[in-house]
Tab-separated table of C-alpha atoms and ligand atoms in Angstrom:
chain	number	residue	atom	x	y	z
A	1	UNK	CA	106.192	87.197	126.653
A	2	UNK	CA	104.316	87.237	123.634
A	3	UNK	CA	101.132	86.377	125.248
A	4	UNK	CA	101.725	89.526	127.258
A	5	UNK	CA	102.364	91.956	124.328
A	6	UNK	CA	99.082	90.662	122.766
A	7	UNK	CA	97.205	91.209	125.802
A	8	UNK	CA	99.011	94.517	126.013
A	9	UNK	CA	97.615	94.953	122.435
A	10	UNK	CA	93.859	93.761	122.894
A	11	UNK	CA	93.683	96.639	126.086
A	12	UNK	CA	94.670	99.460	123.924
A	13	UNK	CA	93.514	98.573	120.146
A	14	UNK	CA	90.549	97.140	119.018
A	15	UNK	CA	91.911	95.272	116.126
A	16	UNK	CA	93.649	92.182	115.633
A	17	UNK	CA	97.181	92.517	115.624
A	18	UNK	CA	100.220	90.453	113.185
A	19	UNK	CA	103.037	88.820	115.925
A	20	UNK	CA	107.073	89.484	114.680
A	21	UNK	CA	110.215	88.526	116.679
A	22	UNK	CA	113.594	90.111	116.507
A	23	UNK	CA	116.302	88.943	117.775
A	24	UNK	CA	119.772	90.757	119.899
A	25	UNK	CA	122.804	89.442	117.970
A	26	UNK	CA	126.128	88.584	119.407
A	27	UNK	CA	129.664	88.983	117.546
A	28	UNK	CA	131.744	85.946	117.617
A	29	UNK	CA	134.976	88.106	116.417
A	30	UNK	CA	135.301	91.067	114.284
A	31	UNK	CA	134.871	93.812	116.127
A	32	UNK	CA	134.459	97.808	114.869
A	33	UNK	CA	135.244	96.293	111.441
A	34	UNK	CA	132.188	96.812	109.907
A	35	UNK	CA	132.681	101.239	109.091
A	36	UNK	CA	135.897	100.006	107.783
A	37	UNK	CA	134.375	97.711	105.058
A	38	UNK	CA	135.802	95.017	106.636
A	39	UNK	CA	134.795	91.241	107.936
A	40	UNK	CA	132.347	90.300	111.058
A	41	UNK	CA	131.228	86.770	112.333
A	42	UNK	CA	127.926	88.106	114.515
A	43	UNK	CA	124.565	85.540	114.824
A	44	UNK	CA	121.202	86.271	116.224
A	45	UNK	CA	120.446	84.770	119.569
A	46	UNK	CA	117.922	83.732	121.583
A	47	UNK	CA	116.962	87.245	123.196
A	48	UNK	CA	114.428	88.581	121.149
A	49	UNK	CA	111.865	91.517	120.459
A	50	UNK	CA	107.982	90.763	119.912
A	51	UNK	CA	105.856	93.388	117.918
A	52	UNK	CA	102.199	92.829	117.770
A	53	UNK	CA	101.114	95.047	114.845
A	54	UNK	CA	98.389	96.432	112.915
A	55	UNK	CA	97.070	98.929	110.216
A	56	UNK	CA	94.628	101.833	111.461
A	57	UNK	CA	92.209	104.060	109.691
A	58	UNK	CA	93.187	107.241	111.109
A	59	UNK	CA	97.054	108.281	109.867
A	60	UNK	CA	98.519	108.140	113.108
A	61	UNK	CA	101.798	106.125	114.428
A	62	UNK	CA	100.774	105.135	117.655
A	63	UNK	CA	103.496	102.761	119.487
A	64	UNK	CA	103.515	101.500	123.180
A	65	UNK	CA	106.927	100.311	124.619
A	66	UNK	CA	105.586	97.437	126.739
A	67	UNK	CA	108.739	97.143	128.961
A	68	UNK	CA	109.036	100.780	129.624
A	69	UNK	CA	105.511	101.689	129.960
A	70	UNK	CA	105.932	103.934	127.825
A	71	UNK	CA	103.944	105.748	124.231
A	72	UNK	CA	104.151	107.999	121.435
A	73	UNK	CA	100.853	108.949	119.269
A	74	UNK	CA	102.649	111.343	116.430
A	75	UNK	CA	100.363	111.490	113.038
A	76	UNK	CA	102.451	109.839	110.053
A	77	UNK	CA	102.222	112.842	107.767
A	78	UNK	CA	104.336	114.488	109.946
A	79	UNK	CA	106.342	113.937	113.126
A	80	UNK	CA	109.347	115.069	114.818
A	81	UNK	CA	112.222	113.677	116.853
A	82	UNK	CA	110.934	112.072	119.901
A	83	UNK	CA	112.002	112.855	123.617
A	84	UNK	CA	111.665	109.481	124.109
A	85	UNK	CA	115.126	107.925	122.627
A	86	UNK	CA	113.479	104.776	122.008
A	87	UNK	CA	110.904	106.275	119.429
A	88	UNK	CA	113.158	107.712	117.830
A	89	UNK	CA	114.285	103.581	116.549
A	90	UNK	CA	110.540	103.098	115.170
A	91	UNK	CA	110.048	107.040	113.753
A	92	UNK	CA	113.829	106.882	112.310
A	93	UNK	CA	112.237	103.712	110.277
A	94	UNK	CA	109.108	105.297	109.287
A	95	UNK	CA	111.338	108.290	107.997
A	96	UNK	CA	113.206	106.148	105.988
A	97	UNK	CA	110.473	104.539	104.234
A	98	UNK	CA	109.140	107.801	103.620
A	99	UNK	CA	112.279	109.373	101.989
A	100	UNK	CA	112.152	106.488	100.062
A	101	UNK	CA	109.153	107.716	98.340
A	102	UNK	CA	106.993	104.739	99.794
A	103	UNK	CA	103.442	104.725	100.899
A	104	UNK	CA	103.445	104.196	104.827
A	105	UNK	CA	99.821	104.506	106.441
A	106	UNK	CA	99.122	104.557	109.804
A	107	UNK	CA	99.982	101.984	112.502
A	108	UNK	CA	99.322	100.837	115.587
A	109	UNK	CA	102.163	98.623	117.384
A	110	UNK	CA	103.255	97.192	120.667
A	111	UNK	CA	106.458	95.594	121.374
A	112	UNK	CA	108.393	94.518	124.403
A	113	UNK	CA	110.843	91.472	125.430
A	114	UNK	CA	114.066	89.973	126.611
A	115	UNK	CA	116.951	92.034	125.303
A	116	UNK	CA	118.941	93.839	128.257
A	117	UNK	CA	119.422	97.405	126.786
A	118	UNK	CA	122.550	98.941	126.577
A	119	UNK	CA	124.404	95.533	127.182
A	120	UNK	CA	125.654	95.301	123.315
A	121	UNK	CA	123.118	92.795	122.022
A	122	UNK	CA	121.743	94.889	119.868
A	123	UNK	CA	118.281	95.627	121.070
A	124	UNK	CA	118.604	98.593	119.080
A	125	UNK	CA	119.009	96.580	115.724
A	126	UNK	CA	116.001	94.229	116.517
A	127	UNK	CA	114.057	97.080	117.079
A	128	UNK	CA	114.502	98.925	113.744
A	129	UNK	CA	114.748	95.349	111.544
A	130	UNK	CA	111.451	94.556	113.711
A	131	UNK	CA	109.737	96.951	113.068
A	132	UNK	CA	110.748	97.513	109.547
A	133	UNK	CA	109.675	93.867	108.749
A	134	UNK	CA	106.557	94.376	110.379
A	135	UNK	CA	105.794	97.987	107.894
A	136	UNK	CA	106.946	95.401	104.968
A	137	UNK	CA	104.994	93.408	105.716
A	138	UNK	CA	101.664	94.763	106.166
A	139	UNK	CA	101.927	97.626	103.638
A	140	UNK	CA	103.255	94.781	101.121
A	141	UNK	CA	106.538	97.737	100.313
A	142	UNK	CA	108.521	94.437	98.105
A	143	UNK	CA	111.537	95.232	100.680
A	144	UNK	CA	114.248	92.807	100.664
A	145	UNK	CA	115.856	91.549	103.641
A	146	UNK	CA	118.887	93.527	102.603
A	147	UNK	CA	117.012	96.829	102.066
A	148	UNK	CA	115.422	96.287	105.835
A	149	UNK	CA	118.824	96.034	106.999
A	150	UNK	CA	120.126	99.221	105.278
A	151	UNK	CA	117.454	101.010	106.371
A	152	UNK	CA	117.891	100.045	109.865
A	153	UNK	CA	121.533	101.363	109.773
A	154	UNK	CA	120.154	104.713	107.794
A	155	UNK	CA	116.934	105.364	110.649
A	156	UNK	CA	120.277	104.620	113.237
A	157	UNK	CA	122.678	107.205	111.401
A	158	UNK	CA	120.593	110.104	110.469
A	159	UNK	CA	117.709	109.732	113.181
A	160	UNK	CA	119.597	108.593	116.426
A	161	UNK	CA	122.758	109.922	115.410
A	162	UNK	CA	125.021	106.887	115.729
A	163	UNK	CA	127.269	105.909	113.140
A	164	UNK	CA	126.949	102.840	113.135
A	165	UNK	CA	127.890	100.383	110.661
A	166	UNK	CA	125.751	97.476	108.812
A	167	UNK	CA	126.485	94.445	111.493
A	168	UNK	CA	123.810	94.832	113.372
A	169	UNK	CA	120.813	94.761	111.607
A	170	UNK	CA	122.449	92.214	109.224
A	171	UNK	CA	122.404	89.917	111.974
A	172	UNK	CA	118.922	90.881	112.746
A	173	UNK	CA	117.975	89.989	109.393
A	174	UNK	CA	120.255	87.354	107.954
A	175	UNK	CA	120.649	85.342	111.619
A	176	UNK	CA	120.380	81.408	110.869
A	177	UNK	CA	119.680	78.727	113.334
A	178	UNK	CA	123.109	77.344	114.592
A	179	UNK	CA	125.278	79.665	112.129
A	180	UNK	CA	127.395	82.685	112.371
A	181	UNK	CA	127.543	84.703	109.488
A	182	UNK	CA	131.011	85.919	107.710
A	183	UNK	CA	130.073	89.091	106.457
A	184	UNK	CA	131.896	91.247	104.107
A	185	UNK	CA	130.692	94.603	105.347
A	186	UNK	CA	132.064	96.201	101.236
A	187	UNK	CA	129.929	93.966	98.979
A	188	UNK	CA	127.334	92.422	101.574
A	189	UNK	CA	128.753	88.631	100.644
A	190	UNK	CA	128.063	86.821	103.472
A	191	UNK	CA	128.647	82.586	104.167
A	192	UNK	CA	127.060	80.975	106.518
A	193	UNK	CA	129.125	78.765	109.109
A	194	UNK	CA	127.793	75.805	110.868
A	195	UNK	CA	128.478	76.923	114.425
A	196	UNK	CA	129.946	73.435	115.574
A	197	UNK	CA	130.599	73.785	119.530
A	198	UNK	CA	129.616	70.698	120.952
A	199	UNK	CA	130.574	70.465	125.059
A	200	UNK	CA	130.468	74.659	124.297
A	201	UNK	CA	128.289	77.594	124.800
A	202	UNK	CA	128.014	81.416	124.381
A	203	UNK	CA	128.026	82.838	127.147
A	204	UNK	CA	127.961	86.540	127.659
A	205	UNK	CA	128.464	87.974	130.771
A	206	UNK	CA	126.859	91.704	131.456
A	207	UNK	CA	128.923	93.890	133.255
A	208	UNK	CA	125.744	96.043	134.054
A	209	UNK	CA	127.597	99.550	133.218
A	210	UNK	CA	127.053	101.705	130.136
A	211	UNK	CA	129.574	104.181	130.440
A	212	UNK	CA	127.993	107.504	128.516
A	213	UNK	CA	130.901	108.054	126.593
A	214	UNK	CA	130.005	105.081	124.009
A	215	UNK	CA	128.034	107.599	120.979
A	216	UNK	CA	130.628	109.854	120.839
A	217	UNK	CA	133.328	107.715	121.655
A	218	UNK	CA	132.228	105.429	118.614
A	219	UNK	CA	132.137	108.389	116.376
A	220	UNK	CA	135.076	109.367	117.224
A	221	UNK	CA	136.793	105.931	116.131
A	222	UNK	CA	135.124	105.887	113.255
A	223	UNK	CA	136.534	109.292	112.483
A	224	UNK	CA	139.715	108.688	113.662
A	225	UNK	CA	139.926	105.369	110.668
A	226	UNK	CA	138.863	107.810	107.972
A	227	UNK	CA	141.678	109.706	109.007
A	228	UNK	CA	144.259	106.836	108.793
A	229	UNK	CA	142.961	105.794	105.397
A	230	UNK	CA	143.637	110.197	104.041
A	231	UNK	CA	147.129	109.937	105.556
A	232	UNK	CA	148.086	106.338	103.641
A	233	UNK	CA	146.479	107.809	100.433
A	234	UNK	CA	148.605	110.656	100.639
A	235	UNK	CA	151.349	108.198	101.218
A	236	UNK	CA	150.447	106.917	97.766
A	237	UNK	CA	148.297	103.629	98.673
A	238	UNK	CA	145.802	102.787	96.289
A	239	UNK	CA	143.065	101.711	98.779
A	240	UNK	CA	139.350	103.142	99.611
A	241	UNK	CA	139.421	101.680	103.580
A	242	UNK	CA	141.492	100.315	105.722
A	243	UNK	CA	139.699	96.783	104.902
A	244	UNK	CA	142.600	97.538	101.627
A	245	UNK	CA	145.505	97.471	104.070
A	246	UNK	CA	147.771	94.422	105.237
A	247	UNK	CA	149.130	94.521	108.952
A	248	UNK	CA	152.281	94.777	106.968
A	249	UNK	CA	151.427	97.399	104.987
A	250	UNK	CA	149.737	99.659	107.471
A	251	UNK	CA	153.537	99.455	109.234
A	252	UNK	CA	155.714	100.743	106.635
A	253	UNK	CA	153.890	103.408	107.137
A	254	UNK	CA	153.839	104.068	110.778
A	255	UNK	CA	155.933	107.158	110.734
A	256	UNK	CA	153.808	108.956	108.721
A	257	UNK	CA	150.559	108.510	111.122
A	258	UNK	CA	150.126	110.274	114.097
A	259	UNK	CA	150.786	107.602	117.033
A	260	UNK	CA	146.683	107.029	118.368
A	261	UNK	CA	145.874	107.251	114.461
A	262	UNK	CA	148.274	104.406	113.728
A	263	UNK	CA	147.354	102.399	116.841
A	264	UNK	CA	143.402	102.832	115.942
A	265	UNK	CA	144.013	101.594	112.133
A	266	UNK	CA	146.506	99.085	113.404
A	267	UNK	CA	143.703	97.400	115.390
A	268	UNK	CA	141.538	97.655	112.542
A	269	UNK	CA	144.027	95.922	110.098
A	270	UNK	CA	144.774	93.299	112.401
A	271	UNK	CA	141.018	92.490	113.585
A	272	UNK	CA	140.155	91.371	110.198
A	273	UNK	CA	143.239	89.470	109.474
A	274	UNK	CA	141.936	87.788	112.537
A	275	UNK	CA	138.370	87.096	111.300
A	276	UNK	CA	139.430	85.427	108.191
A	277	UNK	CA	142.404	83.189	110.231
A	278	UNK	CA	139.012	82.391	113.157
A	279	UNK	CA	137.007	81.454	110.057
A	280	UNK	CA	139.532	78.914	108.874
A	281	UNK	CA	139.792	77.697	112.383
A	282	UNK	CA	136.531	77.443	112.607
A	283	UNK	CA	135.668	75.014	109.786
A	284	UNK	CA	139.153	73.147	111.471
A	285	UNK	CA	136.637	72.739	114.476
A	286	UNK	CA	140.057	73.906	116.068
A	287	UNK	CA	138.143	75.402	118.766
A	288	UNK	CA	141.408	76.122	120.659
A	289	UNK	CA	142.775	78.832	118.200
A	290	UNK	CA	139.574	80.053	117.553
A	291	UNK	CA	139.256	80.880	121.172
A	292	UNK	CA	142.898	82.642	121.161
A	293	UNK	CA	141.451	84.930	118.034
A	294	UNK	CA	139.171	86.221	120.531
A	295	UNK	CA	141.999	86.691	123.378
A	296	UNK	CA	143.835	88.613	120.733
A	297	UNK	CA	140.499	90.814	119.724
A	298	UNK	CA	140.060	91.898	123.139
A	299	UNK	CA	143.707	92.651	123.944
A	300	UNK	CA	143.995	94.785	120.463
A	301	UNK	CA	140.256	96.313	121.247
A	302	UNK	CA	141.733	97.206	125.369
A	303	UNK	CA	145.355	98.651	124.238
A	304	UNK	CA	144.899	99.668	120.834
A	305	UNK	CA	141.867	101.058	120.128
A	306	UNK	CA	141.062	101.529	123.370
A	307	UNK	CA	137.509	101.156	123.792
A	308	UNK	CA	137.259	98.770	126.684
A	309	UNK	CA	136.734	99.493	130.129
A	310	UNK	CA	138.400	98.261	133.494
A	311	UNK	CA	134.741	96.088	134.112
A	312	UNK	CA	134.836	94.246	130.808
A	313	UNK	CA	138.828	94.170	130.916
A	314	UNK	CA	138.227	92.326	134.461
A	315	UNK	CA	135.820	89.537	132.978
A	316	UNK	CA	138.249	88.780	130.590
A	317	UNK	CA	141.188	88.525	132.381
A	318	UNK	CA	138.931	86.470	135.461
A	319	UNK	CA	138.599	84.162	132.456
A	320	UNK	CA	142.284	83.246	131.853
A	321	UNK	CA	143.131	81.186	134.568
A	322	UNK	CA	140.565	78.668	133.054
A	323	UNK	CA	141.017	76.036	130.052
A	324	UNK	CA	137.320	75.234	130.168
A	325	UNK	CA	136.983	79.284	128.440
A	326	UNK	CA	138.912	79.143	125.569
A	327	UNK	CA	137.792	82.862	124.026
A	328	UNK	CA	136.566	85.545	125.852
A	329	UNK	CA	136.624	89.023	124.781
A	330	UNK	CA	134.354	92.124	124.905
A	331	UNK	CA	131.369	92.575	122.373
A	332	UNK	CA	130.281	95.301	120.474
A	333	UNK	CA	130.676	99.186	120.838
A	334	UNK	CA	132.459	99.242	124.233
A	335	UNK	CA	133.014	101.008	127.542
A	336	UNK	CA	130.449	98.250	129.240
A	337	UNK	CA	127.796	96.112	127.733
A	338	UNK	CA	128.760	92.310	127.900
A	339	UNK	CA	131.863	90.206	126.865
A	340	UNK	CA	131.463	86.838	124.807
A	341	UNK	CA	133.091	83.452	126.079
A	342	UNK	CA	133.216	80.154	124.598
A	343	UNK	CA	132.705	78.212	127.494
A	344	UNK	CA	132.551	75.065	128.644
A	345	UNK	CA	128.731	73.325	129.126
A	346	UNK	CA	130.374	71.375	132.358
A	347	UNK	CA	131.354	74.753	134.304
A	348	UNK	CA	129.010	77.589	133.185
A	349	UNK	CA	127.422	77.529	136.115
A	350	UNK	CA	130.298	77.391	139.057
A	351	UNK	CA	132.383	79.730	137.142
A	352	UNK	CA	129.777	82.001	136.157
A	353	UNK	CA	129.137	82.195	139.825
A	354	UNK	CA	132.657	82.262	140.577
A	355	UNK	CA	133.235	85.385	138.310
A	356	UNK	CA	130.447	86.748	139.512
A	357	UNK	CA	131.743	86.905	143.238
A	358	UNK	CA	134.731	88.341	142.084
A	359	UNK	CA	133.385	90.791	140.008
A	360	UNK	CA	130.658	91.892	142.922
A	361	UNK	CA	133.974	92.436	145.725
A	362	UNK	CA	135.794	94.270	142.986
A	363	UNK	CA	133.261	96.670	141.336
A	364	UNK	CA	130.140	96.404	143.838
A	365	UNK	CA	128.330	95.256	140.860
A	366	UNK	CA	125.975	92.394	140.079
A	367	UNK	CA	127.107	90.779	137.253
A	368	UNK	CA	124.499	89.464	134.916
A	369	UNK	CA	124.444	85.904	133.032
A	370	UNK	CA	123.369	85.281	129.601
A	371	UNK	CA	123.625	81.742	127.558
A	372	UNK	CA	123.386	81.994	123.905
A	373	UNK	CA	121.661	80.186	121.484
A	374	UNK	CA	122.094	80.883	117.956
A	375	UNK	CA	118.870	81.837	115.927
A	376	UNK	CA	116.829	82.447	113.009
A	377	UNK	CA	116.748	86.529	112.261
A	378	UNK	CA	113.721	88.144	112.338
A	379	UNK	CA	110.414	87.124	111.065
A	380	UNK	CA	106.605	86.768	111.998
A	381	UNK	CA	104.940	84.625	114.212
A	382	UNK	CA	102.532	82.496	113.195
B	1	GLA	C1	128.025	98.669	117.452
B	1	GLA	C2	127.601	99.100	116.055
B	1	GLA	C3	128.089	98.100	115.007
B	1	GLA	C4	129.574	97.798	115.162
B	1	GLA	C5	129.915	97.481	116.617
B	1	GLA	C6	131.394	97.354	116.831
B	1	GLA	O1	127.357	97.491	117.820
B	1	GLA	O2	126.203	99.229	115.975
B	1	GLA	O3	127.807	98.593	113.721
B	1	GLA	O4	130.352	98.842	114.672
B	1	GLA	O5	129.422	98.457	117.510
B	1	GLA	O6	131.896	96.256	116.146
């Protein structure tokens, strides 16, 4: 793949190009946490992004989207939103830089690879981190790998118009070879775990639906959280999210919260309670509770804060009858994309299949297979 996207390069640009990769990320547990200033356990995997880039002469931002066949020529002093929503991941960057007051010359840039869009990996992450390593880089801007992240998130708020929180592009970043990451999405603390799942593997099956209600959807949740956390300051709680709130705590107050308001922060509450308890089981190498964290996630992420779907609720519960899965749950923003499973080496492949026929005579859909190995975030290639 890389070979291709510096071929791809050496057709369209005369000069020589610097190689990146960026990974997809996957979220062990911790799910719509990360607006709430709560905890997330994501980790970069082995579907990546490759950028071949280089400087140009003539102040323009020229990118070609290898897999899409697709370009944008726009000259850096000034461009607008693209057409093209995937531009709009590289320009929303280049805007960022720029309202940071630093110097961003021209570019020319071609990237393509191996992350299925719109399946909640995160290809949208590992193409802002990507290509915001790659602008470090070469105009030498003294970024840190924290300020590529948050500027990631910021191109992904303002420019695309998702409010995303920081998970993402903190796995992008931060991913480590054989570790999830516990992040603490208030003071960016994050401890790396040895991800010790021998006999196990990630797998992540693809449902192959986006249903288009996920942008607003998502903004509505968020919404709907800032909400909770007004009504239990009114009720007098000292707290600035709902990362402040026990399970407990949130249910003495139940009566005071509109019923969806209450079930949304209720989720919330609960999700990281869960994180910390999965961490714990985690460095147990209790694999078996671990795996019922995730049950739980889903369940609370299906009835509660209802962003599921009946494809992704069907994976899960084809899972169940199983003790070679002993986690499965959806990933990311919802209403399709993939869910993750903590499978058993042995079986991945019959019971993939297996799922897979059942999923085809329920939905007439062709279910997609994914295994995942953890990674390093994003860097260049030598
Ligand atoms: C999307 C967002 C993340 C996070 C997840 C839900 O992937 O980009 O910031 O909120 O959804 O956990």
């Amino acid at each position: 793949m890389v070979d291709q996207i510096q071929e791809a390069f050496a057709s369209l640009y005369s000069t020589s190009p610097t190689l990146f990769r960026s990974p997809g990320r996957v979220n062990l547990i911790g799910e719509h946490t990360d607006y709430n200033q709560g905890f997330v356990l994501p980790a970069a995997i082995n579907k990546e992004l490759y950028f071949a880039v280089a400087l140009n002469d003539d102040e323009r931002c020229r990118i070609h989207a290898y897999d899409l066949q697709e370009s944008v020529d726009v000259s850096i002093a000034s461009f607008n939103k693209s057409e093209k929503g995937w531009a709009n991941y590289v320009l929303g960057v280049v805007d960022q830089l720029q309202k940071q007051g630093l110097e961003v010359g021209g570019f020319d840039c071609v990237f393509g690879g191996n992350i299925p869009r719109g399946a909640g990996m995160s290809s949208s992450a590992a193409l802002e981190c990507g290509i915001g390593t790659a602008l470090n880089t070469l105009f030498a801007l003294g970024l840190s790998q924290e300020a590529i992240a948050k500027l990631g998130q910021k191109a992904e708020n303002e420019y695309v118009g998702v409010q995303c929180g920081i998970m993402d592009q903190f796995a992008n970043v931060f991913g480590r070879n054989n570790h999830v990451i516990k992040l603490d999405c208030r003071s960016l603390a994050y401890e790396y775990f040895p991800l010790d799942i021998d006999g196990y593997k990630i797998v992540l099956l693809d449902t192959n639906v986006s249903h288009s209600l996920d942008t607003s959807e998502y903004n509505i949740r968020r919404q709907q959280c800032e909400e909770g956390v007004h009504i239990l300051q009114q009720q007098g709680l000292d707290i600035t999210s709902l990362r402040d709130v026990s399970p407990e705590e949130i249910g003495q107050h139940q009566s005071a919260m509109d019923p969806v308001i209450f079930m949304r922060c209720h989720y919330v509450v609960e999700e990281n309670r869960r994180v910390e308890e999965a961490c714990h089981f985690l460095q147990q190498h209790d694999l078996l509770s671990f795996g019922k964290k995730m049950y739980e996630s889903h369940e609370g992420l299906s009835n509660q804060y209802e962003v599921s779907c009946p494809e992704l609720d069907f994976l899960v519960a084809q899972t169940r009858a199983h003790e070679q899965v002993l986690g499965a749950r959806m990933m990311g923003g919802g209403f399709g994309g993939c869910t993750i499973n903590l499978m058993e080496e042995s079986v991945v492949e019959p019971l993939t299949e297996q799922i897979g026929k059942a999923y085809h005579n329920a939905f007439d859909l062709q279910l997609k297979v994914y295994v995942g190995d953890i990674v390093d975030g994003t860097s260049s290639i030598p």
